[in-house]
């Protein structure tokens, strides 16, 4: 008899260590009650062709449990992917904050990060045009701190009161249940054009920030102003920033549309692959620290979440790094059940009066109780703190941490047996900010500039990025059926940039420009461009972590191929072999090169740059194959660098592109040519081609 090795059927995904419950000597399948099961194929019947009996406890339990497998998906941010890792603190920040995790240089704190899209349901694709969630749970020695941010530093609305309206307008329309994971529809644009406070965010939403190439290549932001409080009770404001080690990168819109078809799991597969191959994603955590005096003189209200503070005005101080080095063991137990709450704070970090943040502090706890079924969701391993936890809370659904002993209240006179006590020394103190005012429903006047930073964002972009923004507005608004909504958006754009407004109006076929939207405050023209707001001005100048797809065939020059592979890997990138058959190809010297993808399963949209390296003989067949022609056409249209051997020319000719070949198409006919190709690839895209492509 063979002994089968397999995971314990009772293993609980813990977000860390697997706790295995006792199992028997053998591998006998049991019910949840531990009773051995004799037959897992057939339900209990009265006769071979008779009815199934209600007494079949084995089948009933199995189906009952299956029926209850789903929990409500998140109302927003339903589609996400998570990973474990650590945060490593750079230096002692005692002067700024008493937060335990920032005291000792080099100390590591375990973290769990979850990235998400906002609008799509759980089964939607990874690369719609959408904001990305960037939520990190720090398991500190003084409790869990959740930094629940996004990949965009501002938000659509200023007051939590409008969040349900925003989300209702953005998600599927209620009568028809579509569109899925799309902002390109009437309700969203109707709402935002009636809410001028959303205009700055809409400029970001229409930029390349909302179509990241990889979760590893995007920034993260805490958005709100928070507080750091030191041990002496002194406080400064702080804004949190995550900067990706591999630099920022986005895809182009036409590419995103195709990626969602070719690989709806593009981002989660990328994160999984990077971690599994030991190429651990890394971000630096930085803070913008400022005091009341700065807040007073800053152009906007630091409590307004539709505004950012340019890095040029308050530089970012790097304070540590996050490394994600472990994929989850059970998606449901960890990624699905992780419960982030903005009110999970630790001593030394505190809230601000940002009205959006204040509303979030209510919403997240409420949401987790609904999703996870009761107040004991903190007992689920992924949510439990990794430091001691002791209080008198008890009972409730699914209680796992059950206190023992007689004292379950405080004060009590049970001495040593009396349980935990409050600790004014180490305990959490809210910053004793002076607050005064009339109780009223009102929006502060300091929140009423809706356009100035939208303009600043736009002028901070490169020409290429500005063109992408104009195209995005035109695309999205072209899906809006009501003309008045389209026109209303152009009226808002006129308050931010007239050229942009004109370009969008032309793209939409609006003949007469509307008057500019009425503005509560005039747009400030004096805010200078901030280079840090652009993706392209902050490129990585490296292809580390990127994927280069080589389209090849039998008979490929073995030496050239080997040289290419070696050079690509030396840059920290991956060479993905795309071939006519998944069985791979036979190189010129007879060696076998395994394929990673068949041509139609590995379109060029999945790669950052491509190489066309067929043999002279087989290229003729390739040139008749439409997925191979799409491979070239798309790579060219998406401004990718294309390396090619002379043998690939018939493929270029079959696409009609041979006359348009430019400096982004680089001949590779000898191993020595590879270095030049890879050097160019470090720019990531050949944007000079964009205007030519637009005319095609
Ligand atoms: Fe959220 N948000 N949000 N949000 N949010 C949720 O909580 C909410 C806001 C963000 O990976 C929900 O667990 C309100 C800003 C992320 O699990 C819910 C308001 C920012 C995630 C909720 C906001 C975020 C959420 C849904 C306005 C960036 C995913 C499921 C007052 C700074 C976390 C859940 C994860 C999730 C409420 C605005 C980021 C409904 C009421 C601003 C990254 O509680």
CSV table of C-alpha atoms in Angstrom, one decimal, residues 362-607:
chain,number,residue,atom,x,y,z
A,362,UNK,CA,-17.5,54.1,11.0
A,363,UNK,CA,-18.0,52.3,7.7
A,364,UNK,CA,-15.2,49.7,7.8
A,365,UNK,CA,-16.1,48.2,11.1
A,366,UNK,CA,-19.7,48.0,10.1
A,367,UNK,CA,-18.8,46.4,6.8
A,368,UNK,CA,-16.6,43.8,8.3
A,369,UNK,CA,-19.3,42.8,10.8
A,370,UNK,CA,-21.7,42.2,7.9
A,371,UNK,CA,-19.2,40.5,5.7
A,372,UNK,CA,-17.6,38.2,8.3
A,373,UNK,CA,-20.8,37.6,10.2
A,374,UNK,CA,-20.3,39.0,13.6
A,375,UNK,CA,-18.0,40.8,16.1
A,376,UNK,CA,-15.5,38.0,16.3
A,377,UNK,CA,-13.9,38.6,12.9
A,378,UNK,CA,-10.8,39.6,14.8
A,379,UNK,CA,-10.4,36.0,15.9
A,380,UNK,CA,-9.8,34.9,12.3
A,381,UNK,CA,-6.0,34.4,12.0
A,382,UNK,CA,-5.4,36.9,9.2
A,383,UNK,CA,-7.1,39.6,11.3
A,384,UNK,CA,-5.8,38.7,14.7
A,385,UNK,CA,-3.0,40.8,16.2
A,386,UNK,CA,0.4,39.1,16.5
A,387,UNK,CA,1.0,40.7,19.9
A,388,UNK,CA,-0.7,39.8,23.2
A,389,UNK,CA,-4.4,40.7,23.2
A,390,UNK,CA,-6.4,40.7,26.5
A,391,UNK,CA,-9.7,42.3,27.4
A,392,UNK,CA,-13.2,41.4,28.8
A,393,UNK,CA,-15.0,41.2,25.5
A,394,UNK,CA,-16.7,37.8,25.2
A,395,UNK,CA,-19.1,35.5,23.4
A,396,UNK,CA,-20.8,36.2,20.1
A,397,UNK,CA,-21.0,34.2,16.9
A,398,UNK,CA,-18.0,31.9,16.4
A,399,UNK,CA,-16.1,33.0,19.5
A,400,UNK,CA,-12.6,31.4,19.3
A,401,UNK,CA,-10.8,33.2,22.1
A,402,UNK,CA,-12.7,32.4,25.2
A,403,UNK,CA,-11.6,33.9,28.5
A,404,UNK,CA,-11.2,31.5,31.4
A,405,UNK,CA,-11.7,32.3,35.1
A,406,UNK,CA,-14.4,34.2,37.0
A,407,UNK,CA,-13.6,37.9,36.2
A,408,UNK,CA,-15.1,39.2,33.1
A,409,UNK,CA,-15.7,42.8,34.2
A,410,UNK,CA,-13.6,45.7,35.4
A,411,UNK,CA,-13.1,47.1,38.1
A,412,UNK,CA,-13.0,43.9,40.1
A,413,UNK,CA,-11.4,42.8,43.3
A,414,UNK,CA,-10.0,39.4,42.1
A,415,UNK,CA,-6.4,40.5,42.4
A,416,UNK,CA,-4.0,38.6,40.3
A,417,UNK,CA,-6.9,36.6,38.9
A,418,UNK,CA,-8.7,39.8,37.9
A,419,UNK,CA,-7.5,40.1,34.4
A,420,UNK,CA,-6.1,43.0,32.4
A,421,UNK,CA,-6.1,46.7,33.4
A,422,UNK,CA,-5.9,49.9,31.5
A,423,UNK,CA,-2.4,51.4,31.2
A,424,UNK,CA,-2.1,55.2,31.0
A,425,UNK,CA,1.6,54.9,30.2
A,426,UNK,CA,1.6,52.7,27.2
A,427,UNK,CA,-2.1,53.0,26.2
A,428,UNK,CA,-3.5,54.9,23.2
A,429,UNK,CA,-4.1,58.6,23.8
A,430,UNK,CA,-6.0,60.6,21.3
A,431,UNK,CA,-4.2,63.9,20.5
A,432,UNK,CA,-6.0,66.5,22.6
A,433,UNK,CA,-6.8,68.8,19.8
A,434,UNK,CA,-8.8,72.0,20.6
A,435,UNK,CA,-12.2,71.7,19.0
A,436,UNK,CA,-14.9,74.3,19.1
A,437,UNK,CA,-17.8,75.1,16.9
A,438,UNK,CA,-21.6,75.0,16.4
A,439,UNK,CA,-23.2,71.7,15.6
A,440,UNK,CA,-24.2,72.1,12.0
A,441,UNK,CA,-24.4,70.4,8.6
A,442,UNK,CA,-22.1,72.5,6.6
A,443,UNK,CA,-19.1,72.3,4.2
A,444,UNK,CA,-16.2,74.4,5.1
A,445,UNK,CA,-15.5,77.3,2.7
A,446,UNK,CA,-11.9,76.2,2.7
A,447,UNK,CA,-13.0,73.2,0.7
A,448,UNK,CA,-14.5,75.1,-2.2
A,449,UNK,CA,-11.7,75.3,-4.8
A,450,UNK,CA,-12.6,72.5,-7.1
A,451,UNK,CA,-10.4,73.1,-10.2
A,452,UNK,CA,-6.9,74.5,-9.3
A,453,UNK,CA,-5.2,71.2,-8.5
A,454,UNK,CA,-6.9,69.5,-11.5
A,455,UNK,CA,-5.2,72.2,-13.7
A,456,UNK,CA,-1.9,71.7,-11.8
A,457,UNK,CA,-2.1,67.9,-12.4
A,458,UNK,CA,-2.7,68.3,-16.1
A,459,UNK,CA,0.1,70.8,-16.7
A,460,UNK,CA,2.5,68.5,-14.8
A,461,UNK,CA,2.1,65.7,-17.3
A,462,UNK,CA,4.2,65.1,-20.4
A,463,UNK,CA,2.6,65.7,-23.8
A,464,UNK,CA,2.1,62.0,-24.2
A,465,UNK,CA,0.3,61.7,-20.9
A,466,UNK,CA,-1.8,64.7,-21.7
A,467,UNK,CA,-2.8,63.0,-25.0
A,468,UNK,CA,-3.7,59.8,-23.1
A,469,UNK,CA,-5.9,61.9,-20.8
A,470,UNK,CA,-7.7,63.5,-23.7
A,471,UNK,CA,-8.3,60.1,-25.3
A,472,UNK,CA,-9.6,58.7,-22.0
A,473,UNK,CA,-12.1,61.5,-21.6
A,474,UNK,CA,-13.3,61.1,-25.2
A,475,UNK,CA,-13.5,57.3,-24.9
A,476,UNK,CA,-15.5,57.4,-21.6
A,477,UNK,CA,-17.8,60.2,-22.6
A,478,UNK,CA,-18.5,58.5,-25.9
A,479,UNK,CA,-20.1,55.7,-23.9
A,480,UNK,CA,-22.4,58.3,-22.2
A,481,UNK,CA,-25.7,58.3,-24.0
A,482,UNK,CA,-27.0,61.7,-22.9
A,483,UNK,CA,-25.4,64.6,-24.7
A,484,UNK,CA,-26.1,67.1,-21.9
A,485,UNK,CA,-23.9,65.1,-19.6
A,486,UNK,CA,-21.0,65.0,-22.1
A,487,UNK,CA,-21.3,68.8,-22.6
A,488,UNK,CA,-21.4,69.3,-18.8
A,489,UNK,CA,-18.0,67.6,-18.5
A,490,UNK,CA,-16.5,69.8,-21.2
A,491,UNK,CA,-17.8,72.8,-19.3
A,492,UNK,CA,-15.8,71.6,-16.2
A,493,UNK,CA,-12.7,70.9,-18.3
A,494,UNK,CA,-12.8,74.5,-19.4
A,495,UNK,CA,-12.1,75.5,-15.9
A,496,UNK,CA,-8.9,73.4,-15.8
A,497,UNK,CA,-7.4,73.6,-19.3
A,498,UNK,CA,-9.0,75.1,-22.4
A,499,UNK,CA,-6.9,73.1,-24.9
A,500,UNK,CA,-7.9,69.9,-23.2
A,501,UNK,CA,-11.5,71.0,-23.2
A,502,UNK,CA,-11.4,71.8,-26.9
A,503,UNK,CA,-9.7,68.5,-27.8
A,504,UNK,CA,-12.3,66.6,-25.9
A,505,UNK,CA,-15.1,68.6,-27.4
A,506,UNK,CA,-13.7,67.9,-30.9
A,507,UNK,CA,-13.3,64.2,-30.1
A,508,UNK,CA,-16.9,64.1,-29.0
A,509,UNK,CA,-18.2,66.0,-32.0
A,510,UNK,CA,-19.4,68.9,-29.9
A,511,UNK,CA,-19.5,71.8,-32.3
A,512,UNK,CA,-20.1,74.7,-30.0
A,513,UNK,CA,-18.1,74.9,-26.8
A,514,UNK,CA,-20.4,75.4,-23.8
A,515,UNK,CA,-19.6,78.2,-21.3
A,516,UNK,CA,-17.3,77.2,-18.5
A,517,UNK,CA,-19.0,75.6,-15.5
A,518,UNK,CA,-19.9,78.0,-12.8
A,519,UNK,CA,-17.1,77.8,-10.2
A,520,UNK,CA,-17.4,78.4,-6.4
A,521,UNK,CA,-13.8,79.8,-6.7
A,522,UNK,CA,-11.8,80.8,-9.7
A,523,UNK,CA,-9.1,78.5,-10.8
A,524,UNK,CA,-5.6,79.5,-9.6
A,525,UNK,CA,-3.3,79.8,-12.6
A,526,UNK,CA,-0.3,80.3,-10.3
A,527,UNK,CA,0.2,76.7,-9.2
A,528,UNK,CA,3.4,75.4,-10.9
A,529,UNK,CA,3.8,72.1,-12.6
A,530,UNK,CA,4.8,69.3,-10.2
A,531,UNK,CA,7.0,66.8,-12.0
A,532,UNK,CA,6.4,64.1,-9.4
A,533,UNK,CA,2.7,63.9,-10.5
A,534,UNK,CA,3.8,62.5,-13.9
A,535,UNK,CA,4.5,58.8,-14.4
A,536,UNK,CA,6.8,59.3,-17.4
A,537,UNK,CA,8.9,62.0,-15.8
A,538,UNK,CA,9.8,59.5,-13.1
A,539,UNK,CA,10.5,56.4,-15.2
A,540,UNK,CA,12.7,53.7,-13.7
A,541,UNK,CA,15.3,53.6,-16.6
A,542,UNK,CA,15.4,49.9,-16.1
A,543,UNK,CA,13.6,46.8,-17.3
A,544,UNK,CA,14.0,45.0,-14.0
A,545,UNK,CA,10.8,43.0,-13.3
A,546,UNK,CA,9.6,43.4,-16.8
A,547,UNK,CA,8.7,40.7,-19.4
A,548,UNK,CA,10.0,40.5,-22.9
A,549,UNK,CA,8.1,38.2,-25.3
A,550,UNK,CA,10.1,36.5,-28.1
A,551,UNK,CA,8.1,35.2,-31.0
A,552,UNK,CA,10.0,32.3,-32.4
A,553,UNK,CA,9.8,29.2,-34.6
A,554,UNK,CA,11.6,26.0,-35.3
A,555,UNK,CA,15.0,26.7,-36.8
A,556,UNK,CA,15.7,29.8,-34.8
A,557,UNK,CA,19.4,30.7,-34.6
A,558,UNK,CA,20.4,28.9,-31.4
A,559,UNK,CA,23.3,31.2,-30.6
A,560,UNK,CA,21.3,34.3,-31.0
A,561,UNK,CA,18.4,33.0,-28.9
A,562,UNK,CA,20.7,32.0,-26.1
A,563,UNK,CA,22.4,35.4,-26.2
A,564,UNK,CA,19.1,37.2,-26.0
A,565,UNK,CA,17.9,35.1,-23.1
A,566,UNK,CA,21.1,35.5,-21.1
A,567,UNK,CA,21.1,39.3,-21.6
A,568,UNK,CA,17.5,39.7,-20.7
A,569,UNK,CA,17.9,37.8,-17.5
A,570,UNK,CA,21.0,39.7,-16.6
A,571,UNK,CA,18.9,42.8,-16.6
A,572,UNK,CA,16.5,41.2,-14.1
A,573,UNK,CA,13.8,40.8,-16.7
A,574,UNK,CA,12.1,37.6,-17.9
A,575,UNK,CA,12.1,36.3,-21.5
A,576,UNK,CA,8.8,34.6,-22.4
A,577,UNK,CA,8.9,32.3,-25.3
A,578,UNK,CA,5.9,32.4,-27.7
A,579,UNK,CA,5.8,29.7,-30.3
A,580,UNK,CA,3.4,28.2,-32.9
A,581,UNK,CA,2.9,25.2,-30.5
A,582,UNK,CA,3.2,24.9,-26.8
A,583,UNK,CA,5.5,22.0,-27.3
A,584,UNK,CA,8.3,24.5,-28.1
A,585,UNK,CA,10.7,24.8,-31.0
A,586,UNK,CA,13.8,23.1,-32.3
A,587,UNK,CA,16.6,25.5,-32.6
A,588,UNK,CA,19.2,25.6,-35.5
A,589,UNK,CA,21.6,23.4,-33.5
A,590,UNK,CA,18.9,20.8,-32.8
A,591,UNK,CA,18.3,21.8,-29.1
A,592,UNK,CA,14.8,22.1,-27.8
A,593,UNK,CA,13.5,25.4,-26.6
A,594,UNK,CA,10.4,25.0,-24.4
A,595,UNK,CA,7.6,27.5,-25.1
A,596,UNK,CA,5.8,29.4,-22.4
A,597,UNK,CA,2.8,30.4,-24.6
A,598,UNK,CA,1.2,29.4,-27.9
A,599,UNK,CA,1.0,32.5,-30.2
A,600,UNK,CA,-2.8,33.1,-29.7
A,601,UNK,CA,-2.5,32.6,-26.0
A,602,UNK,CA,0.5,34.9,-25.6
A,603,UNK,CA,-0.4,38.1,-27.5
A,604,UNK,CA,2.1,41.0,-27.3
A,605,UNK,CA,-0.2,43.0,-24.9
A,606,UNK,CA,1.2,40.7,-22.2
A,607,UNK,CA,4.7,41.9,-22.6
